[in-house]
Amino acid sequence: MSAWSQGEAESWADAMSFALVQHYGRWTVGWRWSHDEGDFGGGPVGNWCCPRDSITTPEETLARVGAALREWREWLEYLVGWFEAYPLDLSDIESQRILWERSARNLILQVVDRTGCGSGWHGHCRQVLTWFLEHWGVAPEVARGLVDEAIGGRFHSWTGPDTVAVDDVAEQLALSLQPADGRGRADAPAQDHLQRWLAVRESAPWHEIPDSGADGPVVPLRDGAVEDIRAFDGAIAPARAQGLLSALEMLRADAARGARLDFTLLSSWQQHVLDTPGPPQFRNAPAFAKRSREHCGIEPDTRARFDACLAGSASDAGRPLGLTARAARACLDVCFFHPFEDGNARSAFLTLVFVLAREGVALDGVGLLRRISFEADAPQDPLILVRYVNIHLAETRRRTADSTGSAQR
């Protein structure tokens, strides 16, 4: 049952997601966002759980898909009604803050009620609040940052927020809003987040987290990277998924021959990711990441420093660092050096996959590695990413061992 669920059944559900996007549009991608620990946990959908529990006969299964899709659509339309409960105007924010606060509080409570505060419910809460701000004219690059700052880690899985926390988040969000002419915060001094990352990189206790890669190579029962690209990127655009799959095939060939990781190698993959005529060049101007919330500076030696950092992804007997730590560090190097004009998050993911593959390790799932965002100056973020890689790797080893044991029996 487990093998069928993770293989044929999940592939069918992914194919259904793709078909719905093609037929109705991108709004449909949330139809599997189920309560608790379903396909994509913490969501508002109750008519679908996961392939293992929701796929039965053709008739029943298609009925569940239709019901889940309608449920998702009704929820979206319901949210718009709450968005428009008060006529808000960003240019008149000073006299309307109480209305913005009241709307945010109501939306949090609606998400709490709809999701039941299961696993990961706060992710959907962040999304709804971001949609709300964008609906009333807050720039997308600003909205996400304001929501993250307001919530600040106070919402947790399997736990409903108390009244004080809800009120405080709503108040902080309303107070952080700026009038339309200042929402970009252009008057704030530019901070070089690349330099902040390099400082964190140097001081991070990389050896603190046990290395799940120490047990040697592992070949998973399923290709987590390929399946995630087909499901996630394929829902965004088929061409995007195909570019990533081509890059993935190339990087695995490079890993098999033990290629040295540097910008030139990344650029050869990025040509497929971005579908450019030739390998894209290293940026020659400051870059803005996370929708302009982070500023990455440029100096004459930036590319050389980038290559030096990537060189540290190889195993070094003199200064040994665990495989999963090296993979996570190289991934974050790409994030914060921001070498390309576009597609840096995809490049960072491919980098992590390459570092693991070069030492014979592949994962059967990558969800924790692609749906999260890290901050350049957050000391704990590097260790969190190492833990996430370890979690996926440990689960991959466990499922592989279970399958081998079952086959022997």
Coordinates of C-alpha atoms in Angstrom, one line a residue:
M1 CA 0.0 0.0 0.0
S2 CA 2.8 2.4 0.9
A3 CA 4.7 1.8 -2.4
W4 CA 1.5 2.1 -4.4
S5 CA 0.6 5.4 -2.6
Q6 CA 4.0 6.9 -3.2
G7 CA 4.2 5.7 -6.7
E8 CA 1.3 5.1 -9.0
A9 CA -1.3 6.8 -6.9
E10 CA 0.7 10.0 -6.3
S11 CA 1.6 10.2 -10.0
W12 CA -2.1 10.0 -10.8
A13 CA -2.9 12.8 -8.4
D14 CA -0.1 14.9 -9.9
A15 CA -1.4 14.3 -13.4
M16 CA -4.9 15.3 -12.3
S17 CA -3.4 18.6 -10.9
F18 CA -1.7 19.3 -14.2
A19 CA -4.9 18.5 -16.1
L20 CA -7.0 20.8 -13.9
V21 CA -4.5 23.7 -14.4
Q22 CA -4.5 23.2 -18.1
H23 CA -8.3 23.2 -18.3
Y24 CA -9.4 25.7 -15.7
G25 CA -6.3 27.8 -14.8
R26 CA -3.6 28.1 -12.1
W27 CA -6.2 28.9 -9.4
T28 CA -6.9 25.1 -9.2
V29 CA -3.6 24.1 -7.7
G30 CA -5.0 24.2 -4.2
W31 CA -7.5 21.4 -4.6
R32 CA -5.3 19.0 -2.7
W33 CA -4.3 21.4 0.1
S34 CA -6.0 19.2 2.8
H35 CA -6.4 19.5 6.5
D36 CA -3.7 18.2 8.9
E37 CA -1.1 15.8 7.3
G38 CA -2.6 15.2 3.9
D39 CA -1.0 15.7 0.5
F40 CA 0.0 19.3 1.4
G41 CA -0.9 19.6 5.0
G42 CA -2.4 22.6 6.9
G43 CA -4.9 23.6 4.2
P44 CA -8.6 24.3 4.0
V45 CA -9.8 21.3 1.9
G46 CA -11.7 18.5 3.6
N47 CA -12.9 16.5 0.6
W48 CA -9.5 15.2 -0.3
C49 CA -6.8 13.8 2.0
C50 CA -4.1 12.0 0.0
P51 CA -3.8 9.3 -2.7
R52 CA -3.6 6.5 -0.2
D53 CA -6.9 7.4 1.5
S54 CA -8.8 9.2 -1.3
I55 CA -8.3 7.1 -4.4
T56 CA -10.7 4.2 -4.5
T57 CA -13.0 3.4 -7.4
P58 CA -12.9 5.6 -10.5
E59 CA -16.4 7.0 -9.7
E60 CA -15.7 7.7 -6.1
T61 CA -12.3 9.2 -6.7
L62 CA -13.5 11.6 -9.5
A63 CA -16.3 12.7 -7.2
R64 CA -13.8 13.5 -4.5
V65 CA -11.7 15.5 -6.9
G66 CA -14.7 17.5 -8.1
A67 CA -15.8 18.1 -4.5
A68 CA -12.3 19.2 -3.4
L69 CA -12.0 21.5 -6.4
R70 CA -15.3 23.2 -5.6
E71 CA -14.4 23.4 -2.0
W72 CA -11.2 25.2 -2.8
R73 CA -12.9 27.6 -5.2
E74 CA -15.6 28.4 -2.7
W75 CA -13.0 29.1 -0.1
L76 CA -11.2 31.5 -2.4
E77 CA -14.4 33.4 -3.2
Y78 CA -15.3 33.4 0.6
L79 CA -11.9 35.0 1.3
V80 CA -12.5 37.8 -1.2
G81 CA -15.7 38.6 0.6
W82 CA -13.7 39.1 3.8
F83 CA -11.0 41.0 1.9
E84 CA -13.7 43.5 0.9
A85 CA -15.5 43.7 4.2
Y86 CA -14.2 47.3 4.6
P87 CA -13.3 49.7 1.8
L88 CA -9.6 50.2 2.4
D89 CA -7.2 52.7 0.8
L90 CA -3.5 52.4 1.3
S91 CA -3.0 56.1 0.7
D92 CA -5.2 56.8 3.7
I93 CA -3.6 54.3 6.0
E94 CA -3.2 56.6 9.0
S95 CA -6.9 57.0 9.5
Q96 CA -7.8 53.4 8.6
R97 CA -5.3 51.3 10.6
I98 CA -8.1 50.0 12.9
L99 CA -9.9 48.7 9.8
W100 CA -6.8 47.0 8.5
E101 CA -6.2 45.5 11.9
R102 CA -9.7 44.3 12.2
S103 CA -9.6 42.7 8.8
A104 CA -6.3 40.9 9.5
R105 CA -7.7 39.6 12.8
N106 CA -10.8 38.3 11.1
L107 CA -8.8 36.6 8.4
I108 CA -6.6 34.8 10.9
L109 CA -9.6 33.5 12.8
Q110 CA -11.2 32.3 9.5
V111 CA -8.1 30.4 8.6
V112 CA -8.0 28.9 12.2
D113 CA -11.5 27.8 11.8
R114 CA -11.2 26.4 8.3
T115 CA -7.9 24.5 8.8
G116 CA -8.5 23.3 12.3
C117 CA -4.9 24.3 13.2
G118 CA -3.4 21.1 12.0
S119 CA 0.1 20.5 10.7
G120 CA 1.4 23.5 8.9
W121 CA -1.8 25.6 9.1
H122 CA 0.2 28.8 9.7
G123 CA 1.6 28.5 6.1
H124 CA -1.8 29.0 4.7
C125 CA -2.4 31.8 7.2
R126 CA 0.7 33.6 5.9
Q127 CA -0.6 33.1 2.3
V128 CA -4.1 34.5 3.1
L129 CA -2.7 37.6 4.8
T130 CA -0.3 38.2 1.9
W131 CA -3.2 37.9 -0.5
F132 CA -5.2 40.4 1.6
L133 CA -2.5 43.0 1.5
E134 CA -1.9 42.5 -2.2
H135 CA -5.7 42.8 -2.8
W136 CA -5.6 46.3 -1.4
G137 CA -2.5 47.6 -3.3
V138 CA 0.4 46.6 -1.2
A139 CA 3.3 45.7 -3.4
P140 CA 3.9 41.9 -3.5
E141 CA 7.6 42.3 -2.6
V142 CA 6.5 44.2 0.5
A143 CA 3.4 42.1 1.5
R144 CA 5.2 38.9 2.2
G145 CA 7.9 40.6 4.3
L146 CA 5.3 42.4 6.4
V147 CA 3.4 39.3 7.1
D148 CA 6.5 37.3 8.0
E149 CA 7.6 40.0 10.4
A150 CA 4.2 40.3 12.0
I151 CA 3.7 36.6 12.6
G152 CA 7.3 36.2 13.7
G153 CA 7.1 32.5 14.6
R154 CA 4.2 32.8 17.0
F155 CA 1.9 30.3 15.2
H156 CA 2.6 26.6 15.5
S157 CA 1.4 23.3 14.0
W158 CA -1.4 21.5 16.0
T159 CA -1.9 24.5 18.2
G160 CA -4.5 27.2 17.9
P161 CA -3.3 30.7 18.6
D162 CA -4.5 32.4 21.7
T163 CA -6.4 35.6 21.5
V164 CA -3.4 37.7 22.6
A165 CA -1.3 36.3 19.8
V166 CA -4.0 36.9 17.2
D167 CA -4.6 40.4 18.3
D168 CA -0.9 41.2 18.4
V169 CA -0.1 39.8 14.9
A170 CA -3.1 41.8 13.5
E171 CA -1.9 45.0 15.3
Q172 CA 1.7 44.6 14.2
L173 CA 0.7 44.0 10.6
A174 CA -1.5 47.1 10.6
L175 CA 1.1 49.3 12.2
S176 CA 3.8 48.2 9.8
L177 CA 1.9 49.4 6.7
Q178 CA 3.2 52.5 5.1
P179 CA 1.3 55.0 2.8
A180 CA 1.4 54.2 -0.9
D181 CA 4.3 56.6 -1.6
G182 CA 6.5 55.0 1.1
R183 CA 5.6 51.3 0.9
G184 CA 8.8 50.4 -0.8
R185 CA 10.8 52.0 2.1
A186 CA 13.2 53.6 -0.4
D187 CA 14.4 56.0 2.3
A188 CA 15.9 53.1 4.4
P189 CA 19.6 52.6 4.0
A190 CA 20.6 49.8 1.7
Q191 CA 22.0 46.8 3.6
D192 CA 24.2 44.3 1.9
H193 CA 22.7 40.9 2.8
L194 CA 25.5 39.1 1.0
Q195 CA 28.0 40.4 3.5
R196 CA 25.6 39.4 6.3
W197 CA 25.4 35.9 4.9
L198 CA 29.2 35.6 4.7
A199 CA 29.4 36.6 8.4
V200 CA 26.8 34.0 9.4
R201 CA 28.4 31.4 7.1
E202 CA 31.7 31.9 8.9
S203 CA 30.3 31.7 12.4
A204 CA 27.6 29.0 12.0
P205 CA 28.3 25.8 14.1
W206 CA 28.0 23.5 11.1
H207 CA 29.4 20.6 13.0
E208 CA 26.6 20.8 15.6
I209 CA 24.1 18.7 13.6
P210 CA 24.8 15.0 13.1
D211 CA 25.4 14.1 9.5
S212 CA 22.9 11.7 8.0
G213 CA 25.2 11.4 5.0
A214 CA 27.8 9.6 7.0
D215 CA 26.2 6.2 6.3
G216 CA 27.2 6.3 2.7
P217 CA 25.3 6.3 -0.6
V218 CA 21.6 5.5 -1.0
V219 CA 19.5 4.9 -4.0
P220 CA 15.8 5.8 -3.3
L221 CA 12.8 3.8 -4.4
R222 CA 11.5 6.9 -6.1
D223 CA 13.2 10.1 -7.5
G224 CA 12.0 12.8 -5.2
A225 CA 13.5 15.6 -7.2
V226 CA 12.0 14.5 -10.5
E227 CA 8.5 14.0 -9.0
D228 CA 8.6 17.3 -7.2
I229 CA 9.6 19.2 -10.4
R230 CA 6.8 17.5 -12.3
A231 CA 4.2 18.3 -9.7
F232 CA 5.2 21.7 -8.5
D233 CA 7.0 23.3 -11.5
G234 CA 4.8 21.5 -14.0
A235 CA 1.7 23.1 -12.4
I236 CA 3.3 26.6 -12.9
A237 CA 4.4 26.0 -16.5
P238 CA 5.3 22.8 -18.4
A239 CA 8.3 24.5 -20.0
R240 CA 9.6 25.5 -16.6
A241 CA 9.5 21.8 -15.5
Q242 CA 11.1 20.6 -18.7
G243 CA 14.0 23.0 -18.2
L244 CA 14.6 21.9 -14.7
L245 CA 14.4 18.2 -15.6
S246 CA 17.0 18.8 -18.4
A247 CA 19.3 20.6 -15.9
L248 CA 18.8 17.8 -13.4
E249 CA 19.8 15.2 -15.9
M250 CA 22.9 17.2 -16.8
L251 CA 23.9 17.7 -13.1
R252 CA 23.7 14.1 -12.3
A253 CA 26.0 13.3 -15.2
D254 CA 28.4 15.9 -13.9
A255 CA 28.1 14.4 -10.4
A256 CA 28.8 10.9 -11.6
R257 CA 32.1 12.2 -13.1
G258 CA 33.0 14.1 -9.9
A259 CA 32.9 17.5 -11.5
R260 CA 34.1 20.5 -9.5
L261 CA 31.4 22.8 -8.4
D262 CA 31.8 26.4 -9.5
F263 CA 29.9 29.1 -11.3
T264 CA 30.7 27.8 -14.8
L265 CA 29.1 24.5 -13.9
L266 CA 26.0 26.2 -12.4
S267 CA 25.7 28.3 -15.5
S268 CA 25.7 25.3 -17.8
W269 CA 22.7 24.0 -15.9
Q270 CA 21.1 27.4 -15.7
Q271 CA 21.0 27.6 -19.5
H272 CA 18.4 24.9 -19.4
V273 CA 16.6 26.3 -16.4
L274 CA 16.1 29.7 -18.1
D275 CA 16.1 28.4 -21.7
T276 CA 18.7 30.9 -22.8
P277 CA 20.8 30.7 -26.0
G278 CA 24.0 30.3 -24.0
P279 CA 25.1 29.9 -20.4
P280 CA 24.0 33.0 -18.5
Q281 CA 26.8 35.3 -17.1
F282 CA 27.4 36.2 -13.5
R283 CA 25.5 39.4 -12.6
N284 CA 27.4 42.7 -13.0
A285 CA 25.2 44.8 -10.7
P286 CA 23.6 44.6 -7.3
A287 CA 20.8 42.1 -7.0
F288 CA 17.5 42.1 -5.1
A289 CA 16.2 38.9 -3.7
K290 CA 13.0 37.8 -2.0
R291 CA 11.0 40.3 -4.0
S292 CA 13.4 43.2 -3.2
R293 CA 13.5 42.6 0.6
E294 CA 17.2 41.6 0.4
H295 CA 20.0 43.5 -1.3
C296 CA 23.0 41.6 -2.6
G297 CA 26.0 43.7 -3.3
I298 CA 28.6 43.4 -6.0
E299 CA 32.4 43.8 -5.8
P300 CA 35.2 43.1 -8.2
D301 CA 36.0 39.8 -6.4
T302 CA 32.4 38.7 -5.8
R303 CA 32.5 35.9 -8.4
A304 CA 35.9 34.7 -7.1
R305 CA 34.5 34.6 -3.6
F306 CA 31.5 32.7 -4.8
D307 CA 33.7 30.0 -6.5
A308 CA 35.8 29.8 -3.4
C309 CA 32.7 29.2 -1.3
L310 CA 31.4 26.5 -3.7
A311 CA 34.7 24.8 -3.6
G312 CA 34.1 24.0 0.0
S313 CA 31.2 21.7 -1.0
A314 CA 33.7 18.9 -1.8
S315 CA 34.8 16.4 0.9
D316 CA 38.0 17.6 2.6
A317 CA 39.9 15.1 4.8
G318 CA 41.9 17.9 6.4
R319 CA 38.8 19.9 7.6
P320 CA 36.0 17.4 7.5
L321 CA 32.4 18.7 7.4
G322 CA 29.4 16.4 7.0
L323 CA 27.8 15.9 3.6
T324 CA 24.4 17.3 4.5
A325 CA 26.0 20.4 6.0
R326 CA 28.1 21.0 2.9
A327 CA 25.1 20.5 0.7
A328 CA 23.0 23.0 2.8
R329 CA 25.8 25.5 2.9
A330 CA 26.3 25.4 -0.9
C331 CA 22.6 25.8 -1.4
L332 CA 22.5 28.9 0.7
D333 CA 25.7 30.3 -1.0
V334 CA 23.7 30.3 -4.3
C335 CA 20.7 31.9 -2.6
F336 CA 22.7 34.8 -1.1
F337 CA 25.3 35.4 -3.7
H338 CA 22.4 35.5 -6.2
P339 CA 24.6 35.0 -9.2
F340 CA 21.9 35.0 -11.9
E341 CA 19.4 37.6 -12.9
D342 CA 16.6 35.0 -12.5
G343 CA 16.1 31.5 -11.3
N344 CA 18.4 31.6 -8.3
A345 CA 16.1 29.5 -6.1
R346 CA 16.0 26.8 -8.7
S347 CA 19.8 27.0 -9.1
A348 CA 20.2 26.7 -5.3
F349 CA 18.0 23.6 -5.2
L350 CA 20.0 22.0 -8.1
T351 CA 23.2 22.8 -6.2
L352 CA 22.0 20.9 -3.1
V353 CA 21.0 17.9 -5.3
F354 CA 24.4 17.9 -7.0
V355 CA 26.4 18.0 -3.8
L356 CA 24.5 15.0 -2.5
A357 CA 24.6 13.2 -5.9
R358 CA 28.4 13.6 -6.2
E359 CA 28.7 11.3 -3.1
G360 CA 26.1 8.8 -4.3
V361 CA 23.1 10.1 -2.3
A362 CA 19.6 10.9 -3.7
L363 CA 16.4 11.6 -1.9
D364 CA 12.9 10.2 -2.3
G365 CA 11.3 13.5 -1.2
V366 CA 12.4 17.2 -1.3
G367 CA 9.3 19.0 0.0
L368 CA 11.0 20.6 3.0
L369 CA 13.8 21.9 0.7
R370 CA 11.7 23.8 -1.8
R371 CA 8.8 25.4 0.1
I372 CA 10.8 27.4 2.6
S373 CA 12.7 30.7 2.7
F374 CA 15.8 31.5 4.6
E375 CA 17.2 34.9 5.8
A376 CA 20.7 35.9 5.1
D377 CA 21.4 37.2 8.7
A378 CA 19.5 34.5 10.7
P379 CA 22.1 32.4 12.6
Q380 CA 19.8 29.4 13.0
D381 CA 18.6 29.2 9.4
P382 CA 21.7 27.3 8.1
L383 CA 21.2 24.7 10.9
I384 CA 17.5 24.4 10.1
L385 CA 18.3 23.6 6.5
V386 CA 20.8 21.0 7.5
R387 CA 18.2 19.4 9.7
Y388 CA 15.7 19.3 6.9
V389 CA 18.2 17.6 4.6
N390 CA 18.9 15.1 7.3
I391 CA 15.2 14.4 7.8
H392 CA 14.6 13.7 4.1
L393 CA 17.8 11.5 4.0
A394 CA 16.9 9.5 7.1
E395 CA 13.4 8.9 5.7
T396 CA 14.8 7.9 2.3
R397 CA 17.1 5.3 4.0
R398 CA 14.3 4.0 6.2
R399 CA 11.9 3.5 3.3
T400 CA 14.6 1.9 1.2
A401 CA 15.6 -0.5 4.0
D402 CA 11.9 -1.4 4.7
S403 CA 11.4 -2.2 1.0
T404 CA 14.6 -4.4 0.9
G405 CA 13.5 -6.2 4.1
S406 CA 10.0 -6.9 2.7
A407 CA 11.5 -8.2 -0.6
Q408 CA 13.8 -10.6 1.3
R409 CA 10.9 -11.9 3.4

